[in-house]
Coordinates of C-alpha atoms and ligand atoms in Angstrom, one line a residue:
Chain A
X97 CA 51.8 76.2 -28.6
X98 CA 51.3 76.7 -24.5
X99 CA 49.3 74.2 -23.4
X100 CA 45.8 75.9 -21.7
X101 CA 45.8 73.9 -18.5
X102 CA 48.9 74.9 -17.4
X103 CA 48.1 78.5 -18.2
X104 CA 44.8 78.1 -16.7
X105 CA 46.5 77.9 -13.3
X106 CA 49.3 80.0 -13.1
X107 CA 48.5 83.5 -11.3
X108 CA 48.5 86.4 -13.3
X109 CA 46.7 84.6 -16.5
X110 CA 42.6 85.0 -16.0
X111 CA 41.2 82.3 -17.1
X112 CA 38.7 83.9 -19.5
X113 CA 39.6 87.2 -20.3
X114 CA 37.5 89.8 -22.9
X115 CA 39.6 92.2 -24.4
X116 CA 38.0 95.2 -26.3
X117 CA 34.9 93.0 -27.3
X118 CA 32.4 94.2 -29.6
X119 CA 29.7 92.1 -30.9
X120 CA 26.8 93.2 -33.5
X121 CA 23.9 91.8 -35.0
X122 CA 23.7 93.2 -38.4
X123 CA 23.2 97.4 -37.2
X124 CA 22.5 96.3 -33.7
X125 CA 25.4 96.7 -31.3
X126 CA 25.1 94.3 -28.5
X127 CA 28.4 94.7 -26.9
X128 CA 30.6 97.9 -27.6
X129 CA 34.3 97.6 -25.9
X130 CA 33.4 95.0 -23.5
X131 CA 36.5 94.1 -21.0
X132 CA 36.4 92.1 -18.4
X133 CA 38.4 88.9 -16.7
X134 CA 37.5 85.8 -14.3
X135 CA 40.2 84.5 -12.5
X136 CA 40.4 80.5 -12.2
X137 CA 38.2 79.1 -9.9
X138 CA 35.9 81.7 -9.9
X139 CA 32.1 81.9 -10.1
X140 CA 30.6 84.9 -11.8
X141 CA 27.3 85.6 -12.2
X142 CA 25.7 88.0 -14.8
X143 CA 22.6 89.6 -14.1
X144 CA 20.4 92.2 -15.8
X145 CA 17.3 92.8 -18.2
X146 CA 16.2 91.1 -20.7
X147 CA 18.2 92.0 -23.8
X148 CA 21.2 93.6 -22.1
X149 CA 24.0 91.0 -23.8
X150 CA 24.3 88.2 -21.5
X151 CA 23.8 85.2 -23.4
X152 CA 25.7 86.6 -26.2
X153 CA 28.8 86.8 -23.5
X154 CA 28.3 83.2 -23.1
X155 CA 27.6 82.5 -26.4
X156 CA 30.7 84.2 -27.8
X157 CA 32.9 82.2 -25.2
X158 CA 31.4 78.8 -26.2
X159 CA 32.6 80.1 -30.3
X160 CA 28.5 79.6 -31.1
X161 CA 28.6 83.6 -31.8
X162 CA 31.4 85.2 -33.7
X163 CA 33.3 88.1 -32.5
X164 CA 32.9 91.6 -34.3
X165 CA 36.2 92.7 -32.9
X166 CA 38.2 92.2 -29.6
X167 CA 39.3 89.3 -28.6
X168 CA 38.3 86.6 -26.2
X169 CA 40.8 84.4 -24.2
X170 CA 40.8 81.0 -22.2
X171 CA 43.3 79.8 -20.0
X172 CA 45.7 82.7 -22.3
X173 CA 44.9 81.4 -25.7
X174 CA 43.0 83.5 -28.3
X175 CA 39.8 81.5 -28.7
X176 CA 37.9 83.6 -32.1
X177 CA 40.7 85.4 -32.8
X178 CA 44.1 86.4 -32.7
X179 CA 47.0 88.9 -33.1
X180 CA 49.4 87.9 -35.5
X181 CA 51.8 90.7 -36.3
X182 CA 49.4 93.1 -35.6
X183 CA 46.7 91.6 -37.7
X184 CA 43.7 90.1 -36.2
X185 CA 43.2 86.5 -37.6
X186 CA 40.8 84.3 -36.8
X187 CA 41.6 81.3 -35.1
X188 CA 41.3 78.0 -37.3
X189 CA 38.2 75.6 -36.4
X190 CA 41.1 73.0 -35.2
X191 CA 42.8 74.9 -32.8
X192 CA 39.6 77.0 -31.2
X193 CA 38.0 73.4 -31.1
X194 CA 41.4 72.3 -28.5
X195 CA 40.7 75.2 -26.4
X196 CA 36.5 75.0 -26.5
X197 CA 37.5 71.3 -25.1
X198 CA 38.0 72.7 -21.6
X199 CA 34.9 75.1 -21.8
X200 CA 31.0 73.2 -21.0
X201 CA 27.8 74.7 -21.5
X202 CA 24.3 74.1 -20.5
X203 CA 21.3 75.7 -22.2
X204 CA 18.1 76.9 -21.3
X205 CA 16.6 74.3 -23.0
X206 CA 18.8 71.6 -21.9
X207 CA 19.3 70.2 -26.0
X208 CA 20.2 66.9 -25.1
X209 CA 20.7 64.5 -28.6
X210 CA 16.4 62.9 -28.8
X211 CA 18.2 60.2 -31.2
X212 CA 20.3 58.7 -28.1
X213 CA 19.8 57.2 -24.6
X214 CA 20.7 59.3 -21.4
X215 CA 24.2 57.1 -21.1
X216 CA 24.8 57.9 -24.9
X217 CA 24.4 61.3 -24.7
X218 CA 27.3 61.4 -21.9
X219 CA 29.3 59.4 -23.9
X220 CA 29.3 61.0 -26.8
X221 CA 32.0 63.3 -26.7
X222 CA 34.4 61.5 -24.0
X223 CA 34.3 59.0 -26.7
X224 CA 34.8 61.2 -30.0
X225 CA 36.0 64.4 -28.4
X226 CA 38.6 63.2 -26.0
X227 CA 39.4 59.6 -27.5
X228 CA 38.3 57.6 -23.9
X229 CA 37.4 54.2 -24.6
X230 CA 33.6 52.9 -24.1
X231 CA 35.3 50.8 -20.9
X232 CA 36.8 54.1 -19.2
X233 CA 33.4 56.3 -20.9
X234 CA 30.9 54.5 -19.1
X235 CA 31.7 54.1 -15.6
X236 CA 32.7 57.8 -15.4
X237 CA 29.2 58.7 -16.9
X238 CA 27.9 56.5 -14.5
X239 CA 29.4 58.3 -11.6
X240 CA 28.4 61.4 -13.4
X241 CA 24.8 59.8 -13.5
X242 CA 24.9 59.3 -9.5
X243 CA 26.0 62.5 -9.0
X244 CA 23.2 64.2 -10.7
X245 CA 20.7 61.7 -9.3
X246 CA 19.9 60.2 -12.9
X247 CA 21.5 56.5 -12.3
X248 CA 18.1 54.8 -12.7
X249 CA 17.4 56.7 -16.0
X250 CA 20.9 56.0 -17.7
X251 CA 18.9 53.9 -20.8
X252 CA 16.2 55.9 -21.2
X253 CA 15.5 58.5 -23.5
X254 CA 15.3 62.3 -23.5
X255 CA 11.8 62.6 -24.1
X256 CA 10.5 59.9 -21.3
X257 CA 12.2 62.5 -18.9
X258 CA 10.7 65.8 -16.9
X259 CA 12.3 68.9 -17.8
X260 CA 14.1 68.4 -14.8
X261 CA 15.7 65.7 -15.1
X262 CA 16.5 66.4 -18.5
X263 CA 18.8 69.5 -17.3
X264 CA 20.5 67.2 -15.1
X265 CA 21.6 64.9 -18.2
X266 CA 22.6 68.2 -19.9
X267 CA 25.0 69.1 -16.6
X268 CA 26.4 65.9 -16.5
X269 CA 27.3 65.6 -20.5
X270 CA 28.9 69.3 -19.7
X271 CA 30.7 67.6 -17.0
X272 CA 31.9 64.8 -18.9
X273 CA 34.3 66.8 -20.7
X274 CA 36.0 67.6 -17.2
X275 CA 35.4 71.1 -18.5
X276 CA 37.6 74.0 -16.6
X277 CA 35.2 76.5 -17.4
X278 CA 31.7 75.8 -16.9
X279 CA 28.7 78.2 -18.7
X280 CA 25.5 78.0 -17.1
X281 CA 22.5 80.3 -19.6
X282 CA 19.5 80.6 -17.5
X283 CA 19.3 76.6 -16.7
X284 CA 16.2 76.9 -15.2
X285 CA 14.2 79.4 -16.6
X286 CA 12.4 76.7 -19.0
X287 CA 11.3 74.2 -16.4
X288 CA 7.9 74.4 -14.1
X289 CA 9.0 76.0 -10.4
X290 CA 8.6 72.7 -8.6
X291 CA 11.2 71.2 -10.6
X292 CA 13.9 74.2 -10.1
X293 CA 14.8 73.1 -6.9
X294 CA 16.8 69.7 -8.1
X295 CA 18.6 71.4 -10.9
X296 CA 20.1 74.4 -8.4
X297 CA 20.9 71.7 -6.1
X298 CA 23.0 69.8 -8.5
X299 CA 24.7 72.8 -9.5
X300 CA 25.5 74.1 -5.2
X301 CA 26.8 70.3 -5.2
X302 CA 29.5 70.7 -8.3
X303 CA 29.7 74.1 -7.2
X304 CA 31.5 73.8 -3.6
X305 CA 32.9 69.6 -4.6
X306 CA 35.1 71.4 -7.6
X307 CA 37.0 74.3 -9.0
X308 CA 35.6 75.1 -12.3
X309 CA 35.8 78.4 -13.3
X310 CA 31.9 79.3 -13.9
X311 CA 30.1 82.2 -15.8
X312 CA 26.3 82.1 -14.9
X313 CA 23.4 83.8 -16.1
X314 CA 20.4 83.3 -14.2
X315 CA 17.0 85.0 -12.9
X316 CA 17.3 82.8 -9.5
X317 CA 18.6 85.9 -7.3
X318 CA 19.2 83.3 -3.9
X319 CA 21.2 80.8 -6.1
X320 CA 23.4 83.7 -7.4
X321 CA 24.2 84.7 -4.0
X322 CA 24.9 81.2 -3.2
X323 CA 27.1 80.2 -5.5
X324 CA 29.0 83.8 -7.1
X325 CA 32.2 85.3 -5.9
X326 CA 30.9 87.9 -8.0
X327 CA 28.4 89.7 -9.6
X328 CA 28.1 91.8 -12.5
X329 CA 25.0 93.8 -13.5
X330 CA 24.8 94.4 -16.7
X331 CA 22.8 96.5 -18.9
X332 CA 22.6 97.6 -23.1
X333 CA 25.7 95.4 -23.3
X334 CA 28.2 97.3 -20.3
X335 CA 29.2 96.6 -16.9
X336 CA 27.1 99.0 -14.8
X337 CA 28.3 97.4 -11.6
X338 CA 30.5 94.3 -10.3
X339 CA 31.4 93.4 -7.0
X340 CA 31.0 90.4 -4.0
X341 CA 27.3 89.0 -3.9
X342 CA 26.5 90.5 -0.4
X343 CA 27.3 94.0 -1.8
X344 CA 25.2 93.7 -5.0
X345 CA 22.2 92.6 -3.3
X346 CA 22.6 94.2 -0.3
X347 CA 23.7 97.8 -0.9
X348 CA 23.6 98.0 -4.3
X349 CA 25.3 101.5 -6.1
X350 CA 23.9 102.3 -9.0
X351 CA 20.4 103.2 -9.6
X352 CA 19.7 100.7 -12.3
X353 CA 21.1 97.5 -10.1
X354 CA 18.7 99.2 -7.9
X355 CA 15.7 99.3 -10.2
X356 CA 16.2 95.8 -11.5
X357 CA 16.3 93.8 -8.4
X358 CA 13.5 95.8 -6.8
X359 CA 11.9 94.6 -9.9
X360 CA 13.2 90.8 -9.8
X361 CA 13.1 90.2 -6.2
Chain B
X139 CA -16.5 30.0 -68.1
X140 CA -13.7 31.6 -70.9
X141 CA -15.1 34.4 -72.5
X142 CA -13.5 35.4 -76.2
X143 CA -11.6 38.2 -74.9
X144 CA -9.8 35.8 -71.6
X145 CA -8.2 32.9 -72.2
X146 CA -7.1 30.9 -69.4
X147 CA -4.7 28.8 -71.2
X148 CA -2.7 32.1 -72.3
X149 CA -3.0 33.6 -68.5
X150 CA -1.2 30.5 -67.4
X151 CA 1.6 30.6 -69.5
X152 CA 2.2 34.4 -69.8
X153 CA 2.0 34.0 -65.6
X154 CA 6.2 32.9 -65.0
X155 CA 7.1 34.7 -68.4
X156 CA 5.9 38.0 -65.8
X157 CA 6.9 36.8 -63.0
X158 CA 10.3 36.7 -64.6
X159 CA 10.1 40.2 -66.0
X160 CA 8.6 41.1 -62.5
X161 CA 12.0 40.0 -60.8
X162 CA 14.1 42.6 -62.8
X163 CA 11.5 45.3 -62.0
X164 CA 12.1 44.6 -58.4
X165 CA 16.1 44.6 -59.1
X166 CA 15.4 47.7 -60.6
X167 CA 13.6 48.9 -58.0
X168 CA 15.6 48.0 -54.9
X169 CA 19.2 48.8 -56.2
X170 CA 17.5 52.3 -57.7
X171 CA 16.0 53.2 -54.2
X172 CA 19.6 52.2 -52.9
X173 CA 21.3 54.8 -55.4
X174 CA 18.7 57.2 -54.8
X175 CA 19.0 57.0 -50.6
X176 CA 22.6 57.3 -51.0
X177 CA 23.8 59.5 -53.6
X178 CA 20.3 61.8 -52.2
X179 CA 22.0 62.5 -49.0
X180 CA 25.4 62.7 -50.4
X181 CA 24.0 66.1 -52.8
X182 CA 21.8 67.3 -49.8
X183 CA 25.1 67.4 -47.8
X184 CA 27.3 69.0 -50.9
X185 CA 24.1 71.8 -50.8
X186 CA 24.6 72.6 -47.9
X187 CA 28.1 72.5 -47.0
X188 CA 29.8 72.6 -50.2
X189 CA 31.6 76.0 -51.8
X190 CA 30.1 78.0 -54.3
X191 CA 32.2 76.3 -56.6
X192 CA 31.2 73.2 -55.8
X193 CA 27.2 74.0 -55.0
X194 CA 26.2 75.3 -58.0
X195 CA 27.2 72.9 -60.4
X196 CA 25.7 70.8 -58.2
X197 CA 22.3 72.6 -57.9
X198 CA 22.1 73.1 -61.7
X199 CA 22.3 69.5 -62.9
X200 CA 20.0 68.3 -60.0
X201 CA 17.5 70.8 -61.4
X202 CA 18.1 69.7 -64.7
X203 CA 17.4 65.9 -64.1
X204 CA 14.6 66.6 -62.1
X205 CA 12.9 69.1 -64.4
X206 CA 13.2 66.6 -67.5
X207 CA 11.3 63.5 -68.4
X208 CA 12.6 60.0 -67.0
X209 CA 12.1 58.5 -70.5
X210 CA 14.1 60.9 -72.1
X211 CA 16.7 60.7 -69.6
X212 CA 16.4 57.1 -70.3
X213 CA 16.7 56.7 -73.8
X214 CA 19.8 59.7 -73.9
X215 CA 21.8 57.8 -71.2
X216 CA 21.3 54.5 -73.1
X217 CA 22.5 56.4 -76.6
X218 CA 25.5 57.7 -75.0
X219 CA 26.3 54.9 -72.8
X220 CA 25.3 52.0 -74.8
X221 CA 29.0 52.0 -76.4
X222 CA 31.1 51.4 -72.9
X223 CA 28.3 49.7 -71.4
X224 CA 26.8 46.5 -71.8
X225 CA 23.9 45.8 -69.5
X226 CA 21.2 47.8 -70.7
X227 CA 19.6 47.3 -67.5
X228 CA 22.5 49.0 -65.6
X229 CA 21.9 52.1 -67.6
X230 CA 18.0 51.8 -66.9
X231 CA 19.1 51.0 -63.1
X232 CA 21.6 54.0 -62.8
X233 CA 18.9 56.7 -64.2
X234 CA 16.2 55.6 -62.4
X235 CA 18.5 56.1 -59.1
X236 CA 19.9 59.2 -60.3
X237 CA 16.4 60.8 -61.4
X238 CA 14.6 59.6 -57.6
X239 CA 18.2 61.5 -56.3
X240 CA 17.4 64.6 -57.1
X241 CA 13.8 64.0 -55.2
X242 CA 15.5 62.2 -52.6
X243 CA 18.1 65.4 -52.1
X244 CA 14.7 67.5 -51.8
X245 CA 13.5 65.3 -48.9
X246 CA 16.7 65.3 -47.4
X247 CA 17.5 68.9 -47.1
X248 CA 14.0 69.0 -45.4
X249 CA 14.8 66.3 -43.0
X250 CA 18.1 68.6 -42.0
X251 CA 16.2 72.0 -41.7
X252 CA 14.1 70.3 -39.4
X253 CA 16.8 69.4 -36.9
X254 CA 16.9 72.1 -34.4
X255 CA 19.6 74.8 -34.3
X256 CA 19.7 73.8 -30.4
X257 CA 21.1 70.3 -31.6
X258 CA 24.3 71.5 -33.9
X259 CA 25.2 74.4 -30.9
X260 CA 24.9 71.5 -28.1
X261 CA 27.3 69.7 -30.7
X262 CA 29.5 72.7 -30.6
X263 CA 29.4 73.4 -27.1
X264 CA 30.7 69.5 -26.6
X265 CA 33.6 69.8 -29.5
X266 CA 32.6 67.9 -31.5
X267 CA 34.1 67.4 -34.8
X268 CA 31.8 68.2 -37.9
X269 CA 32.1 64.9 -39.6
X270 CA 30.9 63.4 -36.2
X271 CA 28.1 66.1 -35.8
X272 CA 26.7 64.9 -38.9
X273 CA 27.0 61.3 -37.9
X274 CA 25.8 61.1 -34.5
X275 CA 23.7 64.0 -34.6
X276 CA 22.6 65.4 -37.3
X277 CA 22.1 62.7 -40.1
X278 CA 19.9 60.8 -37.6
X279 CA 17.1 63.0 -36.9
X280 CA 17.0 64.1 -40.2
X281 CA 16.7 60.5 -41.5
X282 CA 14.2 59.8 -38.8
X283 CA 11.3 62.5 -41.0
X284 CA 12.3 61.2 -44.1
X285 CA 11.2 57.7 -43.7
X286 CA 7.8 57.7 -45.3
X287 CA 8.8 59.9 -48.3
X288 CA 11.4 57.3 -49.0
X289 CA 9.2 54.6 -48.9
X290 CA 6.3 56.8 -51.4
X291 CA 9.6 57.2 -53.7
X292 CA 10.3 54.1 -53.8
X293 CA 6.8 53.0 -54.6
X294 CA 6.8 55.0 -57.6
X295 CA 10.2 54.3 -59.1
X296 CA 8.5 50.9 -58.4
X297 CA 5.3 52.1 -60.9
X298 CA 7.7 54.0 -63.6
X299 CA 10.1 50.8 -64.3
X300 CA 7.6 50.0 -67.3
X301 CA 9.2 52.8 -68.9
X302 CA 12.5 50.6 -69.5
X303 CA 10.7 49.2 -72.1
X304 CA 12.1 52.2 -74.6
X305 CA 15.4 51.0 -73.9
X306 CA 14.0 47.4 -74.4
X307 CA 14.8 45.9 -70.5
X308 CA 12.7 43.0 -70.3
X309 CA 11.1 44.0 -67.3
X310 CA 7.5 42.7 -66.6
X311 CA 5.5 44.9 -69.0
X312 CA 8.4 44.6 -71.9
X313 CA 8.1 41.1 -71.5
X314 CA 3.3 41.5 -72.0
X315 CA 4.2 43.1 -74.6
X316 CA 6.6 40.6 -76.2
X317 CA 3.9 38.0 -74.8
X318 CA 1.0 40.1 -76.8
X319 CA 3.0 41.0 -80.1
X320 CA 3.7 37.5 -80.7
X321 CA 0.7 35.7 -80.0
X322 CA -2.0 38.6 -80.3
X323 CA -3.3 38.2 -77.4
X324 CA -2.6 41.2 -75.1
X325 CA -5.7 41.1 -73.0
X326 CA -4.2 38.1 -70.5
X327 CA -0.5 39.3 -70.2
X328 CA -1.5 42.9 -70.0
X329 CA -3.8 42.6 -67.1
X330 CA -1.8 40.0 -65.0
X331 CA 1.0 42.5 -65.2
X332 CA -1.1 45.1 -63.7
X333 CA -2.2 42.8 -60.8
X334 CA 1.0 41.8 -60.1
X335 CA 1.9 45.9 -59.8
X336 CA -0.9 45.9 -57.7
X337 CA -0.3 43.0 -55.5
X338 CA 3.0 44.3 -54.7
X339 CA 2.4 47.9 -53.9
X340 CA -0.8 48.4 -52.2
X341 CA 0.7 46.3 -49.1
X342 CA 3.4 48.4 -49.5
X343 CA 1.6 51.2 -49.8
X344 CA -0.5 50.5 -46.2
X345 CA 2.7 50.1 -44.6
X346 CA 4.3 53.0 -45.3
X347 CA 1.0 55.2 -44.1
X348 CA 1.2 53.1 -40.8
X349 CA 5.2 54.1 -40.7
X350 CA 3.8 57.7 -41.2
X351 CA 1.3 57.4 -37.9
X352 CA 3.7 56.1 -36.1
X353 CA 6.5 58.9 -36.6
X354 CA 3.8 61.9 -36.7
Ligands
ADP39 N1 21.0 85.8 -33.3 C1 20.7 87.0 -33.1 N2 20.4 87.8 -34.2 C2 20.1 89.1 -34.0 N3 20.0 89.7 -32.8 C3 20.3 89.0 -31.7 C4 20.7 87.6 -31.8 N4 20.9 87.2 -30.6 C5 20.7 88.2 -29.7 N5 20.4 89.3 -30.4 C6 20.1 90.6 -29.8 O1 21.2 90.9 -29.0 C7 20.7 91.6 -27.8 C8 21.2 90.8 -26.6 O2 20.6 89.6 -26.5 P1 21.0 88.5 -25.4 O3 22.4 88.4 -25.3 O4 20.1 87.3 -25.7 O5 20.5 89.2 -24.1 P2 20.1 88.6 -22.7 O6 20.6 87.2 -22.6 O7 20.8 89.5 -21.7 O8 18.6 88.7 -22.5 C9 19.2 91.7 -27.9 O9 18.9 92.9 -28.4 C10 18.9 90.6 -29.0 O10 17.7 91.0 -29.7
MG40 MG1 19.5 85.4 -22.3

């Protein structure tokens, strides 16, 4: 059994990789034949309309959709499913819960735990995830509370915080997990504009201090273009155009990229 | 001052015959509401998680206890079980936990539907195992809604322990009964007993609808 974060670095392997992916909803077919990699380290950013598949791509990485076909891969290893002699078998819960390990997610809506403190929320899963003990848990959440500029708050609970600030306890319990890949599905879109600011901060901080691979979806164009070594535009579930940041938003191909931002910016 | 149909005398020494009897109802009642709060969330959790197989044995017998009388259920489990077990009262105890199960099992599956899909895919997203989901995450919140239903259960397992008397438990009523058959004077004993049901479960009653503000 290769061990992911050792695969995650070697060149060559992409660190999340979508081979042939097809995802439907009952008779609706989100993705058809979806293929596309992100190398480690790398920040890609998904953009497009409403509808067009993206937090289904995020959703199928994170194993919270399944796979209609294809597969998916992280740091090499088949994460839904797998080819075994040239049958594709899904991938027990045990071993697709040792590769999700390395992969963190934020949601729109943040979904922090309401039945535990800030501090216990971060703790959670260093403690009954990756076995730490509560003396090598809490410090690190602690740092993790700094970082995110939620020290003061560590024993409060969920719903005593702003939207805000709530996000920023989401990011940090992603972080926890020292996650190698990081998935980021519209963090901001549910909170009030003035409070937008501190979470895309947060996230430019983590951004440039570490190398976490990073799929993002988001409707915050200047933040994309910040933080993406690339873009992909993305519409009725394919790849209608990829490339740097600067190029996307600046001189944009395709006529729908075109039509969309004109719309979003 | 004593009227032909209340006699003092008898109220006073009926009064600690009930009070014993009234001790066993409690008994009854607090290890029944202990069954029912365990083994309720144990058959929410089979319903929901549990194969086929396993479900809809499950689902049928639940049905069947809960769509049949308590006193039947009563006086069957104390026909069949009154050979390998002694204490009447554990058979009485044992149905009246098993019968507020299948109610409890009700509020329970409520309580989990109401936790939000958001919470089991943020448990997901952070690995965690499912048995630790449930724990930490799940159980929890559910638990949290079901407070007050509990407590309106428990009340009324609380108002049906009289019924013991058809398997002849000496609970309070059995034993105002007893008081009334053998001296003929039911008036006393008989009231009491009701005062004493009173006593205890208005109180308990008024706390449960504060518990109810409180959570709303
Ligand atoms: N759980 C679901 N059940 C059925 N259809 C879904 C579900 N989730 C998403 N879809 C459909 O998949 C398509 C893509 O949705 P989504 O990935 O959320 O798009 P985006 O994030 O780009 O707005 C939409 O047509 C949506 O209606
Ligand atoms: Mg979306």
């Amino acid at each position: 059994m290769p061990d992911n974060a050792d695969n995650a670095g070697q060149p060559g392997i992409p660190h999340i990789e979508f081979r042939d992916v097809v995802k439907k909803f009952g008779d609706n077919t989100v993705l058809n034949d979806l293929n596309f990699t992100v190398a480690k380290g790398e920040r890609v950013t998904l953009i497009g309309p409403s509808g067009s598949g993206k937090t289904t791509i995020l959703r199928l990485v994170m194993t919270l959709e399944e796979l209609t076909g294809g597969y998916v891969f992280v740091g090499g290893d088949p994460l839904q499913y797998e080819d075994r002699g040239g049958k594709r078998q899904r991938v027990p819960d045990k071993v697709r819960r040792r590769t999700t390990t390395q992969i963190g997610m934020v949601f729109q809506h943040f979904n922090l735990f309401p039945n535990m403190s800030v501090l216990e929320n971060i703790i959670e899963a260093p403690l009954h995830v990756m076995g730490l003990s509560k003396a090598e848990a809490i410090p690190k959440a602690e740092a993790l509370l700094e970082k995110v500029g939620m020290a003061d708050k560590r024993d409060f609970n969920p719903s005593q915080l702003s939207g805000g600030q709530q996000q920023r306890v989401a990011i940090a319990r992603a972080l926890a997990m020292d996650p190698e890949v990081l998935l980021l599905d519209e963090v901001t879109s549910a909170l009030d504009p003035e409070l937008v600011g501190e979470v895309l901060t947060v996230l430019k901080d983590i951004a440039e201090e570490t190398d976490i691979s990073m799929l993002i979806v988001t409707h915050e164009m200047q933040f994309a273009r910040d933080v993406s070594d690339r873009v992909m535009m993305f519409d009725e579930g394919r790849i209608v155009e990829e490339g740097a940041p600067e190029k996307i938003f600046s001189s944009p191909e395709s006529q729908r990229t075109q039509d969309f931002l004109r719309a979003v910016l | 001052m004593n009227p032909s149909w209340w006699d003092w005398n008898h109220a006073a020494t009926v009064f600690p015959l009930l009070l014993q009897g009234f001790k066993i109802t409690l008994l009854a009642t607090v290890l029944g509401t202990l069954i029912a709060v365990v083994l309720g969330l144990v058959v929410a959790i089979i319903r929901r998680i549990a194969p086929t197989i396993i479900r809809n044995p499950v689902t049928w017998v639940v049905e069947f206890i809960r769509m049949t009388p308590l006193v039947v259920q009563l006086v069957f489990a104390n026909l069949v079980l009154s050979p390998y077990i002694e204490s009447t009262l554990a058979i009485g105890i044992w149905v009246l936990g098993i019968h507020y199960t299948t109610y409890m099992a009700e509020v329970y599956r409520a309580g989990i539907d109401s936790v939000a899909k958001g919470q089991w895919e943020a448990a997901t997203a952070l690995s965690l195992p499912v048995a630790r989901t449930w724990r930490a995450v799940v159980i929890p919140q559910a638990i949290r809604n079901t407070l007050p239903a509990l407590g309106n259960y428990a009340i009324s397992m609380f108002k049906e322990t009289p019924f013991f008397v058809v398997i002849y438990i000496p609970e309070m009523v059995r034993v105002a009964q007893t008081y009334g058959g053998d001296t003929f004077r039911y008036t006393e004993s008989i009231t009491l007993a009701g005062l004493i049901f009173l006593v205890a479960s208005y109180p308990t009653s008024l706390l449960i609808r504060r518990l109810e503000k409180k959570l709303a």
